[in-house]
CSV table of C-alpha atoms and ligand atoms in Angstrom, one decimal:
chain,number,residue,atom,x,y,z
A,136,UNK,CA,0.0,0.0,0.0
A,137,UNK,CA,1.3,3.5,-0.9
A,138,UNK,CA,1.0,6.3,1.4
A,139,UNK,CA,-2.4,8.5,0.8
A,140,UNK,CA,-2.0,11.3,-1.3
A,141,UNK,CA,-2.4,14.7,0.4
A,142,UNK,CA,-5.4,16.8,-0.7
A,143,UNK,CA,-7.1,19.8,0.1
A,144,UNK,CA,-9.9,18.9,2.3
A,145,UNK,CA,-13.5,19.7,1.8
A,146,UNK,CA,-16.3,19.1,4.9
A,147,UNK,CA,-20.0,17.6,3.9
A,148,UNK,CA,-22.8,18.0,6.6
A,149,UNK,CA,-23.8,19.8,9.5
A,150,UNK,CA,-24.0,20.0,12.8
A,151,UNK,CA,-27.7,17.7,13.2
A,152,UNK,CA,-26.3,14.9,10.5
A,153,UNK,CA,-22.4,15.1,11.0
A,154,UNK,CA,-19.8,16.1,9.3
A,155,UNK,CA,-17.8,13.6,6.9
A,156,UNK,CA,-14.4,15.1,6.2
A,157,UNK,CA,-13.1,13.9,2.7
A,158,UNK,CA,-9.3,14.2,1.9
A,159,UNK,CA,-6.9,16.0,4.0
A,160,UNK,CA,-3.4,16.7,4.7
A,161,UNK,CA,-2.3,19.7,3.2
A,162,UNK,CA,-3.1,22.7,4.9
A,163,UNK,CA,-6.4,24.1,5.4
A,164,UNK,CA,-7.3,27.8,4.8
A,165,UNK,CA,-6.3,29.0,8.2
A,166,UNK,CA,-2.3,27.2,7.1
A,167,UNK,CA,-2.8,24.5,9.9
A,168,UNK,CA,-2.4,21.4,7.7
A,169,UNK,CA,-5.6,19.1,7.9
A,170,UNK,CA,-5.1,15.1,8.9
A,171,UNK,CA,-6.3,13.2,6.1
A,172,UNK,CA,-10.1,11.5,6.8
A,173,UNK,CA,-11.3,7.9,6.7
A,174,UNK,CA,-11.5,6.9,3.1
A,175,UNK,CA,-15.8,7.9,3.0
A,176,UNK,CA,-18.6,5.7,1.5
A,177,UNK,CA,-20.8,7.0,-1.1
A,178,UNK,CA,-23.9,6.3,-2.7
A,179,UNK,CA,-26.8,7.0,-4.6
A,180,UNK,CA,-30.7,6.9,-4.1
A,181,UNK,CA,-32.5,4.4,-6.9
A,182,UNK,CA,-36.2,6.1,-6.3
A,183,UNK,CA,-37.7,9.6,-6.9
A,184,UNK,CA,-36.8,12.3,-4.9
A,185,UNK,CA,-40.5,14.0,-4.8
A,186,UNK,CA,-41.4,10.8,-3.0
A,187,UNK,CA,-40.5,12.1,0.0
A,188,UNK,CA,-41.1,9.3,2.5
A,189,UNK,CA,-39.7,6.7,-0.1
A,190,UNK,CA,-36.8,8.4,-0.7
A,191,UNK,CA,-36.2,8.9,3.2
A,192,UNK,CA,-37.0,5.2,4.1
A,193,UNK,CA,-34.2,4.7,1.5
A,194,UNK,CA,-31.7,7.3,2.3
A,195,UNK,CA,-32.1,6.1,6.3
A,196,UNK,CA,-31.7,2.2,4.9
A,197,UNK,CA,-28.8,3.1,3.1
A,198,UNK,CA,-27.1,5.0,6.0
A,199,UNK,CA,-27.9,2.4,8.3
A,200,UNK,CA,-25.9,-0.3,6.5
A,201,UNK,CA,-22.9,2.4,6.7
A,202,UNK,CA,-23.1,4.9,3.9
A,203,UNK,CA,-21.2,8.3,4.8
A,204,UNK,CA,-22.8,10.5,1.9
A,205,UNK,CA,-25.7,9.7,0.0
A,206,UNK,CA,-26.3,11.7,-3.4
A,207,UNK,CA,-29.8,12.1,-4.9
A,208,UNK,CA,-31.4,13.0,-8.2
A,209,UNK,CA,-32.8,16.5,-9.0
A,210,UNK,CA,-34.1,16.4,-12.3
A,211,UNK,CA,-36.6,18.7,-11.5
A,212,UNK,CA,-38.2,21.3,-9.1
A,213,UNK,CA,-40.3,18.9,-7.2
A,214,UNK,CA,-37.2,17.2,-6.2
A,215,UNK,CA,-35.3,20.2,-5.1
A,216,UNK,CA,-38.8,21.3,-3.2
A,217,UNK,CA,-38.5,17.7,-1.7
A,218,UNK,CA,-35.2,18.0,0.0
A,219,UNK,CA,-36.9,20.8,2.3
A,220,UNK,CA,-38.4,17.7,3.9
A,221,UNK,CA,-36.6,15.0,3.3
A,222,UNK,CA,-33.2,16.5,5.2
A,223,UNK,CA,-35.1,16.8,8.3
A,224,UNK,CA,-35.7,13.9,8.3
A,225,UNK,CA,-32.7,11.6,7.8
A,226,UNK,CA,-29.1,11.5,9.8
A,227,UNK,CA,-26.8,11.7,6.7
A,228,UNK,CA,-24.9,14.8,4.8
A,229,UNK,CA,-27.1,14.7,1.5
A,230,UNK,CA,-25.5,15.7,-2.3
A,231,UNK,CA,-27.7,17.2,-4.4
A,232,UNK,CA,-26.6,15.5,-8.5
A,233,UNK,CA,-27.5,18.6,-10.8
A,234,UNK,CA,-27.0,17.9,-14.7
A,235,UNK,CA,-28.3,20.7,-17.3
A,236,UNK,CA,-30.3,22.8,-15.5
A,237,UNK,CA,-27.9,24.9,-13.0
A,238,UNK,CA,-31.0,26.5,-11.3
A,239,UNK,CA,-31.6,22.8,-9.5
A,240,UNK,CA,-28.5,23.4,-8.0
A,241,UNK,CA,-29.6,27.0,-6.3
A,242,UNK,CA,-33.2,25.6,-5.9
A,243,UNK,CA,-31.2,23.0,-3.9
A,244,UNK,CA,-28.9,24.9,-1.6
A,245,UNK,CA,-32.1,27.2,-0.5
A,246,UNK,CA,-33.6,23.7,0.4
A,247,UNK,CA,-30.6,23.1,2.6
A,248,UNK,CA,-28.6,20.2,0.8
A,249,UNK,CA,-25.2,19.8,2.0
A,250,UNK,CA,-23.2,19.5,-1.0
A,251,UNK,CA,-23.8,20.1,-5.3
A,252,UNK,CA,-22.3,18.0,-7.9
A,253,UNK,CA,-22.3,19.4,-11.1
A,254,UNK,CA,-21.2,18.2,-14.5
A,255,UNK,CA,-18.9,20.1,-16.8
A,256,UNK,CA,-20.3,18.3,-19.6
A,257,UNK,CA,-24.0,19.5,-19.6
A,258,UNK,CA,-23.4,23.1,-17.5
A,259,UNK,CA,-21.3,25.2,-19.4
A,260,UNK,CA,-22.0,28.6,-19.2
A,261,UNK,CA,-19.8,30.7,-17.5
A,262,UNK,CA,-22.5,33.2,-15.7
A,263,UNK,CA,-24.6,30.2,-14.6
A,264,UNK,CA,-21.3,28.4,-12.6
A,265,UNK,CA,-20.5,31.2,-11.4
A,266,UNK,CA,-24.3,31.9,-9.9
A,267,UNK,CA,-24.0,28.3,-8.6
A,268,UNK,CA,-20.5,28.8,-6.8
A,269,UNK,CA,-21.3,32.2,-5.4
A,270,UNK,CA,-24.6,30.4,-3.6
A,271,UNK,CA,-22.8,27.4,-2.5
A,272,UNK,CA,-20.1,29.9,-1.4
A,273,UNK,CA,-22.5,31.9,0.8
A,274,UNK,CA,-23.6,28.6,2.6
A,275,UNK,CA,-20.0,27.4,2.9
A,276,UNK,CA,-21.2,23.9,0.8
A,277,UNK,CA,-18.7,22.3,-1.6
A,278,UNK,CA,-18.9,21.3,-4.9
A,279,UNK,CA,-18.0,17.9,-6.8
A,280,UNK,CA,-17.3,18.4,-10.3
A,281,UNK,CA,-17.6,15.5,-12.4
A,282,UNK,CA,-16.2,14.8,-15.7
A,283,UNK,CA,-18.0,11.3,-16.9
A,284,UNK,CA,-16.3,10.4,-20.1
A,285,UNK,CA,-20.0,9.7,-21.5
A,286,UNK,CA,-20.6,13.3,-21.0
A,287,UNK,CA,-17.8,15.4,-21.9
A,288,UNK,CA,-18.2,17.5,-25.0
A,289,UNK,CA,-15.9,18.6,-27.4
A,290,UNK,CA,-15.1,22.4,-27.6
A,291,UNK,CA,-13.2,24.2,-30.4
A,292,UNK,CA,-11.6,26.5,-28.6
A,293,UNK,CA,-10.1,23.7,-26.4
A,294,UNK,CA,-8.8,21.6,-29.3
A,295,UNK,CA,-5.1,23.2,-29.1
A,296,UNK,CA,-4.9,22.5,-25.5
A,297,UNK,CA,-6.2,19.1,-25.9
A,298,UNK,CA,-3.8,18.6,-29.0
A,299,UNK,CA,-0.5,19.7,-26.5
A,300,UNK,CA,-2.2,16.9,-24.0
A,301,UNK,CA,-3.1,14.1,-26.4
A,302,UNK,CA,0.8,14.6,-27.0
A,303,UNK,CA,1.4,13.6,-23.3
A,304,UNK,CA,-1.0,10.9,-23.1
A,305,UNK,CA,0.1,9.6,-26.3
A,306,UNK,CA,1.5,6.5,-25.4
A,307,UNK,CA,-1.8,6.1,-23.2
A,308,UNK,CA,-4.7,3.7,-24.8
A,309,UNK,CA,-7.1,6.4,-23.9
A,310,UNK,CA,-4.8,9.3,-24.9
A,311,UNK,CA,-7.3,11.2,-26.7
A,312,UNK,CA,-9.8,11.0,-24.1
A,313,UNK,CA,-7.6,11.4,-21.4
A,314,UNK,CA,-6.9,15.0,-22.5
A,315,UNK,CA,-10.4,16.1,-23.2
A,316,UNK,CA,-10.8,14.9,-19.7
A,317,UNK,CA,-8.0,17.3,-18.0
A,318,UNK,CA,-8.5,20.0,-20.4
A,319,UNK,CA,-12.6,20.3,-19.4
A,320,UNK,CA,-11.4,19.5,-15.4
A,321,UNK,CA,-8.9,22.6,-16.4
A,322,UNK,CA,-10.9,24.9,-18.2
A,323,UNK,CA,-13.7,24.4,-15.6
A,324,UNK,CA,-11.6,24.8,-12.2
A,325,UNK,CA,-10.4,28.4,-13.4
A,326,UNK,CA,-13.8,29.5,-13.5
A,327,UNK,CA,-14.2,28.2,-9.5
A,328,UNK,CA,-10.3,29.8,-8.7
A,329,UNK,CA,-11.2,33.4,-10.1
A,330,UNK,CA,-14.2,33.3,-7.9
A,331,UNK,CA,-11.3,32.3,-5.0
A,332,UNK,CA,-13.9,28.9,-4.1
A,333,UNK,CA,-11.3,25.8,-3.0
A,334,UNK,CA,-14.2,23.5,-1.6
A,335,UNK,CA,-14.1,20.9,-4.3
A,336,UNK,CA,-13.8,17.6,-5.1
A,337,UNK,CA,-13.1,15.6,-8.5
A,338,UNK,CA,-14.4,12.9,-10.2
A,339,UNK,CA,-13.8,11.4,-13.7
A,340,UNK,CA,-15.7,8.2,-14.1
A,341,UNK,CA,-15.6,5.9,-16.9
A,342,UNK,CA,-17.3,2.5,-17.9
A,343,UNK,CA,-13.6,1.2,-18.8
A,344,UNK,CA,-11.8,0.1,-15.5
A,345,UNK,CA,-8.6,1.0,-17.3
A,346,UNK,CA,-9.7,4.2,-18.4
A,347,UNK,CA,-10.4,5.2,-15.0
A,348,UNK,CA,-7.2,4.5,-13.4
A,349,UNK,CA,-5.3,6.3,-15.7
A,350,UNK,CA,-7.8,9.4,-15.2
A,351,UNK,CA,-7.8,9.5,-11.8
A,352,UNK,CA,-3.3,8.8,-11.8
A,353,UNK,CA,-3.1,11.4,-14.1
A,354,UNK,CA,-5.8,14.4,-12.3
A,355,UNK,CA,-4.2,13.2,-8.9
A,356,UNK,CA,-0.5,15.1,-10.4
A,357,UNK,CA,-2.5,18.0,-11.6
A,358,UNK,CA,-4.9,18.7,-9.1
A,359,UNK,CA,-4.9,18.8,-5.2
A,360,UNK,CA,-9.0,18.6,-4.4
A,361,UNK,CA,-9.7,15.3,-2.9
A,362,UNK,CA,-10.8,12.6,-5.4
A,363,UNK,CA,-14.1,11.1,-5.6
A,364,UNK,CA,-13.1,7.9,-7.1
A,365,UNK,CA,-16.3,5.6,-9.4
A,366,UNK,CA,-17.1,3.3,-12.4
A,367,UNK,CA,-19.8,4.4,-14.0
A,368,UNK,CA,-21.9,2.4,-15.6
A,369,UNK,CA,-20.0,-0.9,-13.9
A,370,UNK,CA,-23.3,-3.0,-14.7
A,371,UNK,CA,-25.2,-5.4,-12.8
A,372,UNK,CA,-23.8,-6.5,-9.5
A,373,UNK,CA,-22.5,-9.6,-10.9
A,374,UNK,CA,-19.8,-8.2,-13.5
A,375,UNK,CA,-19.8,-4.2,-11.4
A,376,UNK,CA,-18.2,-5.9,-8.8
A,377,UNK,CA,-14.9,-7.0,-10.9
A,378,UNK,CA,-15.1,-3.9,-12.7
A,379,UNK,CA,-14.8,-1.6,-9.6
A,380,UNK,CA,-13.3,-3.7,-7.7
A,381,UNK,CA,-10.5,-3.8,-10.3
A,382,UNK,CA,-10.5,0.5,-10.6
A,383,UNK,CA,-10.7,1.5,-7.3
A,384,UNK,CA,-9.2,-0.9,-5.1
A,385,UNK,CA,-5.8,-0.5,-8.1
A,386,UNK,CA,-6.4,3.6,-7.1
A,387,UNK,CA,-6.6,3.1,-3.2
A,388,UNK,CA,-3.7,0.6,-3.3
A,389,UNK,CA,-1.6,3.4,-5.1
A,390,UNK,CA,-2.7,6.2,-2.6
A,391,UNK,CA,-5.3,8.0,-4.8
A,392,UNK,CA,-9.0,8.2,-3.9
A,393,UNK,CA,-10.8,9.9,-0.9
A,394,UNK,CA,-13.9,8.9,-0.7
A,395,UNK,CA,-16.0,6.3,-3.1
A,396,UNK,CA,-18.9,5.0,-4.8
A,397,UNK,CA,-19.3,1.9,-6.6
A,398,UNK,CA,-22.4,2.2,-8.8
A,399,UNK,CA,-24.6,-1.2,-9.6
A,400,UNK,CA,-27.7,-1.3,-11.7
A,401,UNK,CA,-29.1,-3.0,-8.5
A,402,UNK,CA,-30.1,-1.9,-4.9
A,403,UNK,CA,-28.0,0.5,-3.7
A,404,UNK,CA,-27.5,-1.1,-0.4
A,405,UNK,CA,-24.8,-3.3,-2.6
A,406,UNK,CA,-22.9,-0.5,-3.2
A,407,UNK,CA,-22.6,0.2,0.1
A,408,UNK,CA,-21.7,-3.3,1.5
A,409,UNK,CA,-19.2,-3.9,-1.0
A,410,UNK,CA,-17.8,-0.3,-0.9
A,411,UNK,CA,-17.4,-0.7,3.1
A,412,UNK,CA,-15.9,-4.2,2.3
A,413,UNK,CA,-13.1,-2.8,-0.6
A,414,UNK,CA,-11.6,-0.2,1.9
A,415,UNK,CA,-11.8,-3.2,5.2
A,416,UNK,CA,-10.0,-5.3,2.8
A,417,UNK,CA,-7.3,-2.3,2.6
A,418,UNK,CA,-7.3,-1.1,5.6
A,419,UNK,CA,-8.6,2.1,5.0
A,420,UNK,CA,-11.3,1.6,7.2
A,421,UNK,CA,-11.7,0.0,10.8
A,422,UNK,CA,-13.8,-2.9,10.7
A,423,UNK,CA,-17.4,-2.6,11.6
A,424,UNK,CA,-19.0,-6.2,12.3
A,425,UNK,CA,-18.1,-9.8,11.3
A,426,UNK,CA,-15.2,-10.4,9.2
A,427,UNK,CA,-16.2,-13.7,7.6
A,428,UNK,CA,-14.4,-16.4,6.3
A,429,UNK,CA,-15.4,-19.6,4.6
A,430,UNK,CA,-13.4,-21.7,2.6
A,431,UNK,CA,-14.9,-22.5,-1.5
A,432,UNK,CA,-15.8,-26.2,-0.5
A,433,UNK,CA,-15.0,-29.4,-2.3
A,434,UNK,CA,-14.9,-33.0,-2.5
A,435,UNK,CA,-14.1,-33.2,0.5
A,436,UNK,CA,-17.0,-31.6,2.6
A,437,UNK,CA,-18.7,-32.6,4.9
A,438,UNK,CA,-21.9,-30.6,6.1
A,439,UNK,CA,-24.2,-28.0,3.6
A,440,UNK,CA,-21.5,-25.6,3.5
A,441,UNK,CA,-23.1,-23.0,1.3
A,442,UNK,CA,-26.5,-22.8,2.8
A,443,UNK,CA,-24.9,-22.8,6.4
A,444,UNK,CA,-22.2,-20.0,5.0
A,445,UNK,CA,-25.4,-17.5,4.1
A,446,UNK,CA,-27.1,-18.4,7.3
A,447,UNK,CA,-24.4,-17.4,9.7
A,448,UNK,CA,-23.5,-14.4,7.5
A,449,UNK,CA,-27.2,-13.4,7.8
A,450,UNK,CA,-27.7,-14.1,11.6
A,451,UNK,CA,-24.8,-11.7,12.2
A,452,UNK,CA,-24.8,-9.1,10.2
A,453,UNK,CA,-27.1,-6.7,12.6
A,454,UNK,CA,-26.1,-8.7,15.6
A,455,UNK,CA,-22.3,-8.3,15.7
A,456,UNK,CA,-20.8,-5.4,15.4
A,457,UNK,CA,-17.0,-6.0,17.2
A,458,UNK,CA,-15.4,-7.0,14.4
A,459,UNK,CA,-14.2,-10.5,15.1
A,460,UNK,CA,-13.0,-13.5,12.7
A,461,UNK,CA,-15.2,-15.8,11.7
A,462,UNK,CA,-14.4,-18.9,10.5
A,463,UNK,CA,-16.8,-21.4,8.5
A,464,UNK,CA,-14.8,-24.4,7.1
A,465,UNK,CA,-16.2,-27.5,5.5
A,466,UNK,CA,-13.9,-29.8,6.2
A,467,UNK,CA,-10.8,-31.1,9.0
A,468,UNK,CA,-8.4,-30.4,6.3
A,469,UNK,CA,-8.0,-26.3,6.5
A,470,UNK,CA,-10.7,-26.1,8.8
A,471,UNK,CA,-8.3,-26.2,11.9
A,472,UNK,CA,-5.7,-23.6,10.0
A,473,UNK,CA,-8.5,-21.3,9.1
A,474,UNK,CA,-10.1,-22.0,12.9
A,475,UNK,CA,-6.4,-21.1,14.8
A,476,UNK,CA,-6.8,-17.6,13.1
A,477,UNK,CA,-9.9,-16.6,13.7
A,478,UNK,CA,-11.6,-15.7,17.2
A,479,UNK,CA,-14.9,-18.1,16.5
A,480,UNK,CA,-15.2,-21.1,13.9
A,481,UNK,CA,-16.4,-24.1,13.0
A,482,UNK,CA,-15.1,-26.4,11.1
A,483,UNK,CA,-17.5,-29.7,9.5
A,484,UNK,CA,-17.1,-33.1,10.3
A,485,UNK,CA,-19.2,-36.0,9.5
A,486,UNK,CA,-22.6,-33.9,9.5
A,487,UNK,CA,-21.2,-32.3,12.8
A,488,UNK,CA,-19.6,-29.2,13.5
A,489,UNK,CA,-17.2,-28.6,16.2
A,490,UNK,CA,-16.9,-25.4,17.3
A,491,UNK,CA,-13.8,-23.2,18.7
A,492,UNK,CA,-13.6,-19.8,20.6
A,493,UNK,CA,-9.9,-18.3,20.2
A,494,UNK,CA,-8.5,-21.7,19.9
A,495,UNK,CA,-10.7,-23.7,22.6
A,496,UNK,CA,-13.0,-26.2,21.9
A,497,UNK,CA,-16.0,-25.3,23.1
A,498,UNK,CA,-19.0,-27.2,21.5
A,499,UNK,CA,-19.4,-30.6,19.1
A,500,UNK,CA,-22.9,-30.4,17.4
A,501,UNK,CA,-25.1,-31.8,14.6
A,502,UNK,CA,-25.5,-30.4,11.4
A,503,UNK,CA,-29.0,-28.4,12.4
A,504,UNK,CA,-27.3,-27.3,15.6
A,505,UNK,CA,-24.5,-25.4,13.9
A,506,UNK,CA,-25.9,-22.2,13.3
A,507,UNK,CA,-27.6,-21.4,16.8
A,508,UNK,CA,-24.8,-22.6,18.6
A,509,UNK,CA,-22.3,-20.6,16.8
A,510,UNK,CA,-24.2,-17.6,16.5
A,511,UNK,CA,-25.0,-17.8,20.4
A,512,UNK,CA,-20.9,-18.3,20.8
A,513,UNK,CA,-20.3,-15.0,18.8
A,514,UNK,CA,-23.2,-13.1,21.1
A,515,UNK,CA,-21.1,-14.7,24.3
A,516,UNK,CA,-17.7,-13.7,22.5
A,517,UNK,CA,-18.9,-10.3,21.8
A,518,UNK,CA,-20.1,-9.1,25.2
A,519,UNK,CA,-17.3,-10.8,26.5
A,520,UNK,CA,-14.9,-8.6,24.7
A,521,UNK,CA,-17.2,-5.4,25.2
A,522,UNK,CA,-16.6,-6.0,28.9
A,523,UNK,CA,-13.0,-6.2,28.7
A,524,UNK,CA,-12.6,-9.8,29.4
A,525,UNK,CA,-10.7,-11.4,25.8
A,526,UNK,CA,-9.1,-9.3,23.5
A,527,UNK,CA,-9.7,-9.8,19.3
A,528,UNK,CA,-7.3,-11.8,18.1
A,529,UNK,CA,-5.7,-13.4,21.3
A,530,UNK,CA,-5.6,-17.0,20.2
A,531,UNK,CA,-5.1,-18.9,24.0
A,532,UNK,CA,-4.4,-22.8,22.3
A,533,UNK,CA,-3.0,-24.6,19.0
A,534,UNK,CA,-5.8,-26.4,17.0
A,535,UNK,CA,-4.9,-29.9,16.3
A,536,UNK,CA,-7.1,-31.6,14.5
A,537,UNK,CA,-7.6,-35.4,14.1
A,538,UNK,CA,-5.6,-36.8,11.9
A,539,UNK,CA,-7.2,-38.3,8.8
A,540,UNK,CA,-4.5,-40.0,7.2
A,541,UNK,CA,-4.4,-43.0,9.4
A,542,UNK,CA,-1.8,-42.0,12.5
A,543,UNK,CA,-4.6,-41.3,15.0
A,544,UNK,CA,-7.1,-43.5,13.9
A,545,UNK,CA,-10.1,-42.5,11.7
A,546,UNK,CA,-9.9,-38.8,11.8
A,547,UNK,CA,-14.0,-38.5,11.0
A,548,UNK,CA,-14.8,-41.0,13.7
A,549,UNK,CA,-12.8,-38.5,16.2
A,550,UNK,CA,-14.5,-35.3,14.9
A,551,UNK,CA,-18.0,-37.4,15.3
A,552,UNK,CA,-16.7,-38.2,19.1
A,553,UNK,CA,-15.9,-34.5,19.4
A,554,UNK,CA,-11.9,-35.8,20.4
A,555,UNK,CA,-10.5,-33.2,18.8
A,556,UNK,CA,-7.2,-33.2,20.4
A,557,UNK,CA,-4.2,-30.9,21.0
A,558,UNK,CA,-0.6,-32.2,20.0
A,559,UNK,CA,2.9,-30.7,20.3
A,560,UNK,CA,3.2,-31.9,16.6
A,561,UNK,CA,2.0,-30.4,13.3
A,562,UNK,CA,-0.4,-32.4,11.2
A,563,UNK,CA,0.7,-33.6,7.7
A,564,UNK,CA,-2.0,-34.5,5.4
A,565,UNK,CA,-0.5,-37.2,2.5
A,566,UNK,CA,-1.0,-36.2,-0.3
A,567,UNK,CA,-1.8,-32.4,0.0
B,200,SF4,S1,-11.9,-26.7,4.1
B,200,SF4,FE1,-12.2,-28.8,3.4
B,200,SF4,S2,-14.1,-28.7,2.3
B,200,SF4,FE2,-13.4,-26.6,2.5
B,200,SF4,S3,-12.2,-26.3,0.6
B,200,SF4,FE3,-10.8,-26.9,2.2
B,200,SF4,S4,-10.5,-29.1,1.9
B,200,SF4,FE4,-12.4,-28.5,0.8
């Protein structure tokens, strides 16, 4: 992992919702340098925003399952009108997304939104950015602006600059594209310096994982607003996962990227999870909840593995929220590795699950006992750690499991006995 980049850094909210900080480490306005925030966790309502209790059921569902910032559509002036009620009413900083008509954006800072994204590509004229900066100015709101490469449009009077910067990117794939990108980031930015406005944050968001790697390295060496990294466009669930997965976790890994969004044609509440679930997998975040692990299954299992894996994930999720290891295995084989590591685990024998807590063997149980018992064990774990009694992580005893290639006897018979015994020697499985 590379160090963060520093940014400027730009505050979303208010006093009755919070305030997410996004970027940070150069200094602020008043010269005291800034500490860089949490990488944040974006998203985006699916319903209408002039459904007002909808679209704050949704907003509130989305910020329970951990969203920082959640960004909503104002096509038109029943949804700016909207916001007046819906921020009342829900404990998140709220973005209003303005495309082609800049007077959503005012309409929406009078309704009290907490931050306006506006595209280059479809608000273009000078006078009308300029009314939308002063206003978000007076209020002390920032602004994202978002260059989607579906959106950007070609202007004459920018072809020389782009032809000096399609020279630079030439050995790029997306050369060409790249510079229209920085030359409309460019071109738009000096109208928000000559009105001396600094509270911004950048996006450029491609379909093309590639393409948006190279956009965001490139505007991270020209620019010092925090980035608001995305795919746009990723697709359904199934192939958006790879796709931003691919994009933003290459970006974070390098340093780049302040807060995110990963966009699914899908529920919303995906983009969240999986968001939350990039930057644990980073360490960009602490861990809020289970961290799960369960091995892929094969030949050799020996319980349900995929039913019980969904189960336990299910029971947990709103019932744990120290974030303690896990472990599901199917089998003896890596069971016992998998178990050693992790604070509570089962691993399958025989239709049976035996059941460790930070290395002790606490509980042998059929199949259709496996889930209560080890979600009860987690409950026990947790309030044991909230009251200070075991520590995440602190493994007391060495897992040795029975041995299944013949020294010990049966190894299945011993898991079905629940003798699952501790050795002084490490277990070699012939073959493996
Ligand atoms: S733990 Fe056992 S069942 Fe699961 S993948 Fe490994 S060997 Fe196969």
């Amino acid at each position: 992992m590379q160090a963060r980049r520093l940014t400027k850094q730009i505050s979303v909210g208010d006093s009755r919702v919070g305030i997410i900080r996004i970027g940070g480490g150069l200094p602020g306005r008043d010269g005291v340098a800034t500490l860089p925030a949490p990488v944040s966790v974006q998203t985006m309502t699916a319903g209408y925003t002039w459904d007002i209790d909808a679209c704050v059921r949704e907003i509130n569902k989305l910020a329970a399952a951990g969203a920082d910032v959640v960004r909503v559509a104002v096509p038109e002036k029943k949804d700016t009108e909207a916001l007046k009620h819906i921020i009342p009413q829900v404990s998140v900083p709220i973005v209003a997304d303005v495309h082609f008509h800049f007077q959503r954006a005012l309409e929406a800072v009078e309704s009290g939104v907490h931050k306006i994204r506006l595209n280059p590509g479809n608000i273009q004229d000078r006078d009308q950015v300029v009314e939308v900066i002063r206003a978000c100015k007076a209020k002390g709101l920032p602004i994202r602006v978002g260059v989607n490469e579906g959106s950007i449009i070609e202007r004459k009077d920018k072809q020389k600059r782009m032809k000096e910067l399609g020279k630079v990117f030439s050995d790029h794939k997306h050369g060409y594209l790249l510079a229209i990108m920085i030359a409309k980031l460019e071109e738009y930015l000096d109208i928000f310096y000559e009105e001396d406005f600094h509270d911004i944050s950048i996006s450029a968001k491609s379909m093309d994982a590639a393409l948006v790697v190279d956009a965001y390295t490139e505007i991270s060496r020209r620019f010092d607003h925090p980035l608001h990294l995305g795919v746009t466009h990723a697709g359904p669930k199934e192939t958006g996962t790879i796709r931003s997965v691919v994009a933003l976790g290459g970006l974070l890994i390098n340093g780049i990227g302040d807060t995110i969004r990963i966009s699914y044609a899908n529920d919303p509440i995906y983009e969240v999870e999986d968001g939350l679930e990039l930057l644990y997998c980073l360490g960009l975040r602490e861990r809020i909840g289970v961290d799960l692990i369960a091995c892929p299954t094969c030949g050799r299992i020996q319980v349900d593995l995929f039913t019980l894996i969904q189960d336990v994930r299910k029971a947990l999720a709103n019932r744990v929220t120290v974030p303690m290891k896990v472990a599901v295995m199917g089998c003896i084989v890596n069971g016992p590795g998998e178990a050693e590591g992790a604070d509570v685990a089962v691993f399958a024998g025989d239709r049976r699950g035996i059941i460790y807590v930070q290395g002790e063997k606490v509980a042998n149980v059929p199949e259709a006992e496996i889930l209560d018992r080890l979600l009860a064990e987690c409950l026990a774990f947790q309030d044991r750690v909230r009251r200070g009694e075991v520590k995440l992580g602190d493994k007391k005893v060495q897992i040795i499991p029975p041995d299944p290639s013949g020294d010990l006897g049966s190894g299945w018979e011993k898991v079905a006995a629940g003798d699952v015994q501790r050795k002084d020697v490490s277990l070699t499985v012939k073959g493996l």
